[in-house]
């Protein structure tokens, strides 16, 4: 009986330890990640605060696009260092920001800025820039070296292509 | 060499006529051992010359007994039944926990072998993800679709809370530079997000705006308290950053208190 209880306790402890490995990283790992992501976080928060402070549709497209571009640059760095975990993490964030951030701002701008509006030229420029940056994101080489062996990187790369496609579609002039 | 040693060595020799050098040297100097050797040689010769007894009759009798009629095995050996092998007895004696443990180990081993066999991919394990980065992405993504000051206030409050939580997790171990960056970001989110949007709330219905202002007030009061508690335990390099967070929360509180009291911050 005692042996069975001991076995169960040991099993529970090992399961908890194993779970903790990927659940919540320890302080050292968190510090490392903070140092790594500090600049990107700062840009994201600033862009988020700028979005909160403006109702101008084109400005909102631009802020959202700049936030996505900060993630794209971080993703490019992660691809250069051949870090699959980081590529997956940043790739997922960028896909999310494209689909749930940039696309809605482009759609809102398209809906609210008619062709005769003085803001329309600015919108056209913002759309061109958004489409260019979506292309840059899909042009990142996520299939070289160690990254090629990762199924997760392959999945996130596909996810990114789909999200960039949505941005390009939303950046197309509406008829 | 003593006489005893010399005689023992002589007894061990296969042929007493072929002596070793050291024995020969001892015998040259020892008359007693020389005489002993002569007697030993005589005894050897006597033994060789002894007549052997005639065994023909005994041999014939032995051969006849082997060839005689009748069973070769005359007696059946008795075996102890309790010592005979029996699966039932073995099964009764085994400890079922040991057996089930071994069976489980074999099953796990076979499972791992089956899953990791040739041609099968080893499952990839995702690495840890940075929570604050994910929260920042959520913040900017949600702000892209937030069109009213209520939503923007709530999003700012969530982000400020996430930054406060990160500080609480790391303030004892973080470098002053990292902690200062977090304090700086907290200050920005409070000033430009939380307070900026709280001012915008003046345009929405009274009840709703007062409810939201009180939520903001409660958040800021909690941060002031957290910062004070952290200051009591923090290492000296962390103190300026914690002071900055506390000041940002206190300044914010003053504005929100004014908003609640006068409708203006």
Short mmCIF file of C-alpha atoms in Angstrom, two decimals:
data_model
loop_
_atom_site.label_atom_id
_atom_site.label_comp_id
_atom_site.label_asym_id
_atom_site.label_seq_id
_atom_site.Cartn_x
_atom_site.Cartn_y
_atom_site.Cartn_z
CA UNK A 1 0.00 0.00 0.00
CA UNK A 2 2.75 2.37 1.03
CA UNK A 3 4.77 1.45 -2.03
CA UNK A 4 1.77 2.13 -4.30
CA UNK A 5 1.25 5.54 -2.69
CA UNK A 6 4.92 6.40 -3.09
CA UNK A 7 4.76 5.34 -6.72
CA UNK A 8 1.71 7.57 -7.33
CA UNK A 9 3.36 10.57 -5.62
CA UNK A 10 6.53 10.10 -7.67
CA UNK A 11 4.48 9.80 -10.84
CA UNK A 12 2.51 12.97 -10.01
CA UNK A 13 5.73 14.89 -9.26
CA UNK A 14 7.38 13.82 -12.51
CA UNK A 15 4.24 14.68 -14.47
CA UNK A 16 4.11 18.11 -12.81
CA UNK A 17 7.78 18.66 -13.55
CA UNK A 18 7.38 17.59 -17.18
CA UNK A 19 4.33 19.81 -17.56
CA UNK A 20 6.18 22.76 -16.09
CA UNK A 21 8.86 22.45 -18.75
CA UNK A 22 6.58 23.88 -21.41
CA UNK A 23 3.82 25.48 -19.40
CA UNK A 24 5.39 28.44 -17.69
CA UNK A 25 9.05 29.10 -18.40
CA UNK A 26 11.25 29.76 -15.38
CA UNK A 27 12.51 33.22 -14.43
CA UNK A 28 15.84 32.82 -16.26
CA UNK A 29 14.07 31.87 -19.49
CA UNK A 30 11.57 34.71 -19.08
CA UNK A 31 14.41 37.18 -18.64
CA UNK A 32 16.10 35.82 -21.73
CA UNK A 33 12.87 36.17 -23.71
CA UNK A 34 12.29 39.67 -22.37
CA UNK A 35 15.77 40.74 -23.49
CA UNK A 36 15.13 39.16 -26.89
CA UNK A 37 11.68 40.69 -27.43
CA UNK A 38 12.02 44.01 -25.61
CA UNK A 39 12.33 46.15 -28.74
CA UNK A 40 9.49 44.37 -30.56
CA UNK A 41 7.22 44.66 -27.51
CA UNK A 42 7.97 48.37 -27.25
CA UNK A 43 7.07 48.94 -30.91
CA UNK A 44 3.88 46.88 -30.57
CA UNK A 45 2.75 48.80 -27.49
CA UNK A 46 3.52 52.16 -29.07
CA UNK A 47 1.61 51.22 -32.21
CA UNK A 48 -1.27 49.95 -30.07
CA UNK A 49 -1.36 53.23 -28.14
CA UNK A 50 -1.25 55.20 -31.40
CA UNK A 51 -4.17 53.13 -32.65
CA UNK A 52 -6.05 53.96 -29.45
CA UNK A 53 -5.37 57.64 -30.01
CA UNK A 54 -6.55 58.01 -33.59
CA UNK A 55 -9.78 57.63 -35.50
CA UNK A 56 -8.19 58.44 -38.86
CA UNK A 57 -8.72 55.32 -41.00
CA UNK A 58 -5.51 55.64 -42.98
CA UNK A 59 -3.47 56.30 -39.86
CA UNK A 60 -5.00 53.19 -38.32
CA UNK A 61 -3.95 51.14 -41.35
CA UNK A 62 -0.44 52.58 -41.04
CA UNK A 63 -0.14 51.86 -37.31
CA UNK A 64 -1.34 48.32 -37.74
CA UNK A 65 1.00 47.81 -40.69
CA UNK A 66 3.98 49.18 -38.73
CA UNK A 67 3.23 46.79 -35.87
CA UNK A 68 3.13 43.88 -38.35
CA UNK A 69 6.38 45.07 -39.88
CA UNK A 70 8.09 44.99 -36.47
CA UNK A 71 7.07 41.34 -36.15
CA UNK A 72 8.19 40.62 -39.72
CA UNK A 73 11.64 41.98 -38.95
CA UNK A 74 11.87 39.91 -35.77
CA UNK A 75 10.77 36.87 -37.79
CA UNK A 76 13.49 37.55 -40.38
CA UNK A 77 16.09 37.66 -37.58
CA UNK A 78 14.77 34.39 -36.15
CA UNK A 79 14.97 32.76 -39.59
CA UNK A 80 18.58 33.96 -39.93
CA UNK A 81 19.49 32.39 -36.59
CA UNK A 82 17.71 29.15 -37.59
CA UNK A 83 15.65 29.03 -34.41
CA UNK A 84 12.53 26.94 -35.21
CA UNK A 85 10.75 27.71 -31.90
CA UNK A 86 11.13 31.43 -32.38
CA UNK A 87 10.18 31.27 -36.05
CA UNK A 88 6.99 29.42 -35.11
CA UNK A 89 6.17 31.84 -32.28
CA UNK A 90 6.75 35.00 -34.34
CA UNK A 91 5.16 33.49 -37.47
CA UNK A 92 1.98 32.76 -35.54
CA UNK A 93 1.91 36.29 -34.11
CA UNK A 94 2.47 37.87 -37.51
CA UNK A 95 -0.27 35.75 -39.11
CA UNK A 96 -2.64 36.81 -36.35
CA UNK A 97 -1.76 40.48 -36.71
CA UNK A 98 -2.19 40.31 -40.48
CA UNK A 99 -5.57 38.55 -40.31
CA UNK A 100 -7.10 40.11 -37.20
CA UNK A 101 -5.38 43.51 -37.15
CA UNK A 102 -4.24 44.79 -40.52
CA UNK A 103 -7.04 43.28 -42.65
CA UNK A 104 -9.82 44.85 -40.50
CA UNK A 105 -8.15 48.29 -40.64
CA UNK A 106 -7.82 48.01 -44.44
CA UNK A 107 -11.45 46.96 -44.72
CA UNK A 108 -12.61 49.77 -42.42
CA UNK A 109 -10.63 52.30 -44.47
CA UNK A 110 -12.02 50.96 -47.75
CA UNK A 111 -15.53 51.18 -46.37
CA UNK A 112 -15.21 54.70 -44.98
CA UNK A 113 -12.98 56.51 -47.47
CA UNK A 114 -14.68 57.09 -50.82
CA UNK A 115 -12.64 57.68 -53.97
CA UNK A 116 -13.46 61.39 -54.00
CA UNK A 117 -12.18 61.85 -50.45
CA UNK A 118 -8.96 63.84 -49.94
CA UNK A 119 -7.73 60.86 -47.88
CA UNK A 120 -8.06 58.43 -50.78
CA UNK A 121 -4.55 59.01 -52.15
CA UNK A 122 -3.12 58.36 -48.70
CA UNK A 123 -5.16 55.18 -48.53
CA UNK A 124 -3.81 54.04 -51.91
CA UNK A 125 -0.26 54.56 -50.67
CA UNK A 126 -1.02 52.71 -47.42
CA UNK A 127 -2.54 49.80 -49.38
CA UNK A 128 0.51 49.57 -51.66
CA UNK A 129 2.81 49.56 -48.65
CA UNK A 130 0.71 46.91 -46.87
CA UNK A 131 0.75 44.65 -49.96
CA UNK A 132 4.52 45.11 -50.34
CA UNK A 133 5.11 44.17 -46.71
CA UNK A 134 2.83 41.14 -46.98
CA UNK A 135 4.94 40.02 -49.96
CA UNK A 136 8.14 40.58 -47.94
CA UNK A 137 6.76 38.36 -45.18
CA UNK A 138 6.02 35.49 -47.55
CA UNK A 139 9.41 35.95 -49.23
CA UNK A 140 11.24 35.14 -45.98
CA UNK A 141 13.21 31.91 -46.31
CA UNK A 142 11.65 29.65 -43.71
CA UNK A 143 12.70 26.45 -45.45
CA UNK A 144 16.48 26.61 -45.16
CA UNK A 145 18.79 24.58 -42.91
CA UNK A 146 17.36 23.40 -39.60
CA UNK A 147 14.02 25.05 -40.33
CA UNK A 148 13.42 22.66 -43.23
CA UNK A 149 13.25 19.72 -40.83
CA UNK A 150 10.48 21.25 -38.71
CA UNK A 151 6.87 20.38 -39.48
CA UNK A 152 5.74 23.22 -37.20
CA UNK A 153 7.72 25.76 -39.23
CA UNK A 154 6.17 24.33 -42.39
CA UNK A 155 2.69 24.76 -40.89
CA UNK A 156 3.34 28.32 -39.74
CA UNK A 157 4.82 29.19 -43.11
CA UNK A 158 1.60 28.02 -44.77
CA UNK A 159 -0.43 29.98 -42.21
CA UNK A 160 1.61 33.08 -43.01
CA UNK A 161 1.09 32.71 -46.77
CA UNK A 162 -2.67 32.52 -46.20
CA UNK A 163 -2.69 35.56 -43.88
CA UNK A 164 -0.54 37.58 -46.30
CA UNK A 165 -2.97 36.62 -49.06
CA UNK A 166 -5.82 38.12 -47.01
CA UNK A 167 -3.84 41.35 -46.58
CA UNK A 168 -3.20 41.58 -50.32
CA UNK A 169 -6.85 40.94 -51.06
CA UNK A 170 -7.89 43.64 -48.59
CA UNK A 171 -5.32 46.03 -50.06
CA UNK A 172 -6.71 45.64 -53.55
CA UNK A 173 -8.67 48.68 -54.79
CA UNK A 174 -12.39 48.03 -54.30
CA UNK A 175 -14.77 48.32 -57.24
CA UNK B 1 68.46 -25.76 2.41
CA UNK B 2 67.49 -27.84 5.44
CA UNK B 3 67.38 -31.65 5.38
CA UNK B 4 63.56 -31.66 5.65
CA UNK B 5 63.22 -29.41 2.62
CA UNK B 6 65.75 -31.47 0.71
CA UNK B 7 63.91 -34.76 1.43
CA UNK B 8 60.52 -33.32 0.56
CA UNK B 9 61.94 -32.07 -2.70
CA UNK B 10 63.44 -35.55 -3.39
CA UNK B 11 60.04 -37.18 -2.75
CA UNK B 12 58.45 -34.79 -5.25
CA UNK B 13 60.88 -35.75 -8.02
CA UNK B 14 59.46 -38.07 -10.70
CA UNK B 15 62.87 -39.73 -11.15
CA UNK B 16 65.35 -39.98 -8.25
CA UNK B 17 68.24 -40.42 -10.65
CA UNK B 18 67.76 -36.92 -12.14
CA UNK B 19 68.54 -34.45 -9.38
CA UNK B 20 68.42 -30.67 -9.59
CA UNK B 21 71.60 -28.59 -9.01
CA UNK B 22 70.60 -27.24 -5.60
CA UNK B 23 69.67 -30.75 -4.35
CA UNK B 24 72.91 -32.11 -5.67
CA UNK B 25 74.83 -29.37 -3.79
CA UNK B 26 73.01 -30.19 -0.53
CA UNK B 27 73.57 -33.95 -0.89
CA UNK B 28 77.28 -33.40 -1.52
CA UNK B 29 77.55 -31.77 1.86
CA UNK B 30 75.06 -33.95 3.82
CA UNK B 31 75.80 -37.58 4.50
CA UNK B 32 72.44 -38.24 6.20
CA UNK B 33 70.46 -37.08 3.19
CA UNK B 34 72.74 -39.03 0.85
CA UNK B 35 72.01 -42.20 2.87
CA UNK B 36 68.23 -41.31 2.83
CA UNK B 37 68.38 -40.99 -0.96
CA UNK B 38 70.04 -44.41 -1.30
CA UNK B 39 67.22 -45.96 0.80
CA UNK B 40 64.56 -44.17 -1.25
CA UNK B 41 66.05 -45.49 -4.49
CA UNK B 42 66.07 -49.02 -3.07
CA UNK B 43 62.41 -48.64 -2.04
CA UNK B 44 61.47 -47.48 -5.58
CA UNK B 45 63.21 -50.50 -7.07
CA UNK B 46 61.50 -52.82 -4.60
CA UNK B 47 58.05 -51.42 -5.47
CA UNK B 48 58.68 -51.89 -9.20
CA UNK B 49 59.68 -55.49 -8.59
CA UNK B 50 56.65 -56.41 -6.40
CA UNK B 51 54.45 -59.11 -8.14
CA UNK B 52 50.90 -57.96 -9.10
CA UNK B 53 47.99 -60.18 -7.81
CA UNK B 54 46.02 -62.18 -10.44
CA UNK B 55 42.67 -60.39 -11.21
CA UNK B 56 41.39 -62.61 -14.02
CA UNK B 57 38.62 -64.19 -11.94
CA UNK B 58 37.35 -60.85 -10.64
CA UNK B 59 37.24 -59.40 -14.19
CA UNK B 60 35.27 -62.38 -15.53
CA UNK B 61 32.72 -62.14 -12.70
CA UNK B 62 32.21 -58.41 -13.31
CA UNK B 63 31.67 -58.89 -17.07
CA UNK B 64 29.18 -61.73 -16.46
CA UNK B 65 27.15 -59.56 -14.05
CA UNK B 66 26.83 -56.85 -16.74
CA UNK B 67 25.69 -59.29 -19.39
CA UNK B 68 23.22 -61.16 -17.15
CA UNK B 69 19.37 -61.26 -17.99
CA UNK B 70 16.98 -58.91 -16.19
CA UNK B 71 16.22 -55.15 -16.04
CA UNK B 72 19.15 -52.84 -16.19
CA UNK B 73 17.41 -50.37 -13.88
CA UNK B 74 16.68 -52.27 -10.73
CA UNK B 75 15.46 -49.44 -8.55
CA UNK B 76 13.32 -46.39 -9.50
CA UNK B 77 14.63 -43.16 -8.01
CA UNK B 78 11.95 -41.34 -5.96
CA UNK B 79 11.28 -37.70 -6.74
CA UNK B 80 9.79 -35.17 -4.37
CA UNK B 81 6.49 -34.02 -5.98
CA UNK B 82 6.53 -30.71 -4.18
CA UNK B 83 9.80 -29.77 -5.93
CA UNK B 84 8.52 -30.58 -9.42
CA UNK B 85 7.96 -27.56 -11.81
CA UNK B 86 4.36 -26.37 -12.01
CA UNK B 87 3.02 -23.25 -13.76
CA UNK B 88 0.15 -23.03 -11.30
CA UNK B 89 2.49 -23.07 -8.31
CA UNK B 90 4.77 -20.54 -10.02
CA UNK B 91 1.82 -18.25 -10.79
CA UNK B 92 0.67 -18.48 -7.16
CA UNK B 93 4.09 -17.58 -5.87
CA UNK B 94 4.65 -14.55 -8.18
CA UNK B 95 3.97 -11.01 -6.93
CA UNK B 96 1.23 -9.63 -9.26
CA UNK B 97 2.59 -6.06 -8.87
CA UNK B 98 5.97 -7.10 -10.21
CA UNK B 99 4.33 -8.98 -13.07
CA UNK B 100 2.02 -6.07 -13.97
CA UNK B 101 4.93 -3.62 -13.70
CA UNK B 102 7.00 -5.72 -16.07
CA UNK B 103 4.06 -6.06 -18.45
CA UNK B 104 3.52 -2.28 -18.41
CA UNK B 105 7.22 -1.67 -19.08
CA UNK B 106 7.15 -4.06 -22.01
CA UNK B 107 3.99 -2.38 -23.36
CA UNK B 108 5.58 1.10 -23.07
CA UNK B 109 8.78 -0.14 -24.66
CA UNK B 110 6.90 -1.72 -27.55
CA UNK B 111 4.84 1.47 -27.93
CA UNK B 112 7.91 3.71 -28.09
CA UNK B 113 9.60 1.34 -30.49
CA UNK B 114 6.49 1.24 -32.64
CA UNK B 115 6.13 5.03 -32.70
CA UNK B 116 9.79 5.78 -33.34
CA UNK B 117 10.37 3.08 -35.89
CA UNK B 118 12.02 3.81 -39.21
CA UNK B 119 9.97 6.01 -41.48
CA UNK B 120 8.02 7.54 -38.59
CA UNK B 121 8.64 11.16 -37.57
CA UNK B 122 9.50 11.95 -33.97
CA UNK B 123 6.85 14.38 -32.61
CA UNK B 124 8.14 17.95 -32.36
CA UNK B 125 7.89 19.58 -28.97
CA UNK B 126 7.03 23.29 -28.92
CA UNK B 127 9.41 25.48 -26.94
CA UNK B 128 8.30 28.00 -24.32
CA UNK B 129 6.57 31.11 -25.61
CA UNK B 130 6.95 34.64 -24.32
CA UNK B 131 3.69 35.56 -22.68
CA UNK B 132 4.31 39.30 -22.67
CA UNK B 133 5.06 39.26 -26.41
CA UNK B 134 1.79 37.39 -27.05
CA UNK B 135 -0.07 39.88 -24.83
CA UNK B 136 1.45 42.80 -26.74
CA UNK B 137 0.35 41.24 -30.04
CA UNK B 138 -3.15 40.81 -28.61
CA UNK B 139 -3.11 44.44 -27.48
CA UNK B 140 -2.21 45.89 -30.88
CA UNK B 141 -4.48 43.45 -32.75
CA UNK B 142 -7.46 44.29 -30.55
CA UNK B 143 -6.72 48.02 -30.74
CA UNK B 144 -6.89 47.70 -34.55
CA UNK B 145 -10.58 46.88 -34.25
CA UNK B 146 -11.48 48.80 -31.06
CA UNK B 147 -13.45 51.83 -32.16
CA UNK B 148 -14.83 53.24 -28.90
CA UNK B 149 -13.20 54.57 -25.72
CA UNK B 150 -14.80 51.88 -23.55
CA UNK B 151 -13.05 49.07 -25.45
CA UNK B 152 -9.82 51.03 -25.66
CA UNK B 153 -9.88 51.71 -21.92
CA UNK B 154 -10.44 48.04 -21.14
CA UNK B 155 -7.67 46.95 -23.51
CA UNK B 156 -5.28 49.48 -21.94
CA UNK B 157 -6.19 48.24 -18.47
CA UNK B 158 -5.50 44.63 -19.51
CA UNK B 159 -2.14 45.56 -20.99
CA UNK B 160 -1.19 47.59 -17.91
CA UNK B 161 -2.12 44.57 -15.77
CA UNK B 162 0.01 42.27 -17.95
CA UNK B 163 3.01 44.59 -17.55
CA UNK B 164 2.47 44.76 -13.77
CA UNK B 165 2.35 40.94 -13.65
CA UNK B 166 5.60 40.66 -15.61
CA UNK B 167 7.26 43.07 -13.15
CA UNK B 168 5.94 41.06 -10.20
CA UNK B 169 7.41 37.87 -11.69
CA UNK B 170 10.82 39.31 -12.43
CA UNK B 171 11.61 42.22 -10.10
CA UNK B 172 13.85 40.17 -7.81
CA UNK B 173 15.96 38.73 -10.62
CA UNK B 174 15.75 41.13 -13.58
CA UNK B 175 18.56 43.44 -14.59
CA UNK B 176 17.88 47.07 -13.71
CA UNK B 177 17.86 47.89 -17.43
CA UNK B 178 15.11 45.33 -18.22
CA UNK B 179 13.04 46.35 -15.23
CA UNK B 180 13.37 49.99 -16.15
CA UNK B 181 12.10 49.21 -19.65
CA UNK B 182 9.05 47.47 -18.16
CA UNK B 183 8.43 50.43 -15.84
CA UNK B 184 8.75 52.77 -18.79
CA UNK B 185 6.23 50.74 -20.81
CA UNK B 186 3.84 50.61 -17.86
CA UNK B 187 4.05 54.39 -17.50
CA UNK B 188 3.31 54.84 -21.22
CA UNK B 189 0.32 52.48 -21.19
CA UNK B 190 -1.11 54.25 -18.13
CA UNK B 191 -0.58 57.79 -19.44
CA UNK B 192 -1.46 57.35 -23.10
CA UNK B 193 -3.82 54.39 -22.86
CA UNK B 194 -5.55 54.13 -19.54
CA UNK B 195 -5.74 57.82 -18.63
CA UNK B 196 -6.01 59.07 -22.21
CA UNK B 197 -8.98 56.80 -22.88
CA UNK B 198 -10.51 57.44 -19.43
CA UNK B 199 -10.75 61.12 -20.41
CA UNK B 200 -12.54 60.08 -23.62
CA UNK B 201 -15.11 58.28 -21.51
CA UNK B 202 -16.64 61.65 -20.63
CA UNK B 203 -18.61 61.29 -23.87
CA UNK B 204 -20.44 58.10 -22.93
CA UNK B 205 -23.47 57.63 -20.63
CA UNK B 206 -22.85 58.58 -16.99
CA UNK B 207 -23.43 55.21 -15.37
CA UNK B 208 -21.22 53.35 -17.83
CA UNK B 209 -18.38 55.85 -17.58
CA UNK B 210 -18.43 55.92 -13.79
CA UNK B 211 -18.37 52.12 -13.67
CA UNK B 212 -15.35 52.08 -15.95
CA UNK B 213 -13.56 54.87 -14.07
CA UNK B 214 -13.99 52.92 -10.86
CA UNK B 215 -12.47 49.85 -12.53
CA UNK B 216 -9.51 51.98 -13.59
CA UNK B 217 -9.26 53.44 -10.10
CA UNK B 218 -9.24 49.95 -8.56
CA UNK B 219 -6.53 48.78 -10.96
CA UNK B 220 -4.33 51.76 -10.14
CA UNK B 221 -4.87 51.37 -6.39
CA UNK B 222 -3.88 47.70 -6.63
CA UNK B 223 -0.72 48.63 -8.55
CA UNK B 224 0.23 51.24 -5.92
CA UNK B 225 -0.13 48.58 -3.24
CA UNK B 226 1.79 45.96 -5.26
CA UNK B 227 4.59 48.43 -5.94
CA UNK B 228 4.86 49.27 -2.21
CA UNK B 229 5.05 45.57 -1.31
CA UNK B 230 7.66 44.93 -3.98
CA UNK B 231 9.72 47.92 -2.81
CA UNK B 232 9.93 46.35 0.65
CA UNK B 233 11.48 43.16 -0.74
CA UNK B 234 13.28 44.32 -3.88
CA UNK B 235 17.06 44.43 -4.36
CA UNK B 236 18.36 48.06 -4.48
CA UNK B 237 18.83 48.19 -8.30
CA UNK B 238 15.09 47.44 -8.76
CA UNK B 239 13.90 50.31 -6.53
CA UNK B 240 13.93 53.19 -9.07
CA UNK B 241 11.85 51.16 -11.55
CA UNK B 242 9.33 50.22 -8.88
CA UNK B 243 9.16 53.86 -7.79
CA UNK B 244 8.44 54.85 -11.39
CA UNK B 245 5.59 52.34 -11.61
CA UNK B 246 4.16 53.52 -8.32
CA UNK B 247 4.33 57.15 -9.38
CA UNK B 248 2.63 56.41 -12.70
CA UNK B 249 -0.17 54.64 -10.84
CA UNK B 250 -0.51 57.44 -8.27
CA UNK B 251 -0.58 60.15 -10.96
CA UNK B 252 -3.19 58.13 -12.84
CA UNK B 253 -5.22 57.72 -9.69
CA UNK B 254 -5.26 61.49 -9.16
CA UNK B 255 -6.61 62.06 -12.67
CA UNK B 256 -9.26 59.35 -12.36
CA UNK B 257 -10.32 60.64 -8.94
CA UNK B 258 -10.87 64.06 -10.54
CA UNK B 259 -12.79 62.49 -13.40
CA UNK B 260 -15.05 60.68 -10.96
CA UNK B 261 -15.52 63.79 -8.83
CA UNK B 262 -15.81 66.47 -11.51
CA UNK B 263 -16.12 64.73 -14.85
CA UNK B 264 -12.74 66.25 -15.80
CA UNK B 265 -9.21 65.00 -15.24
#
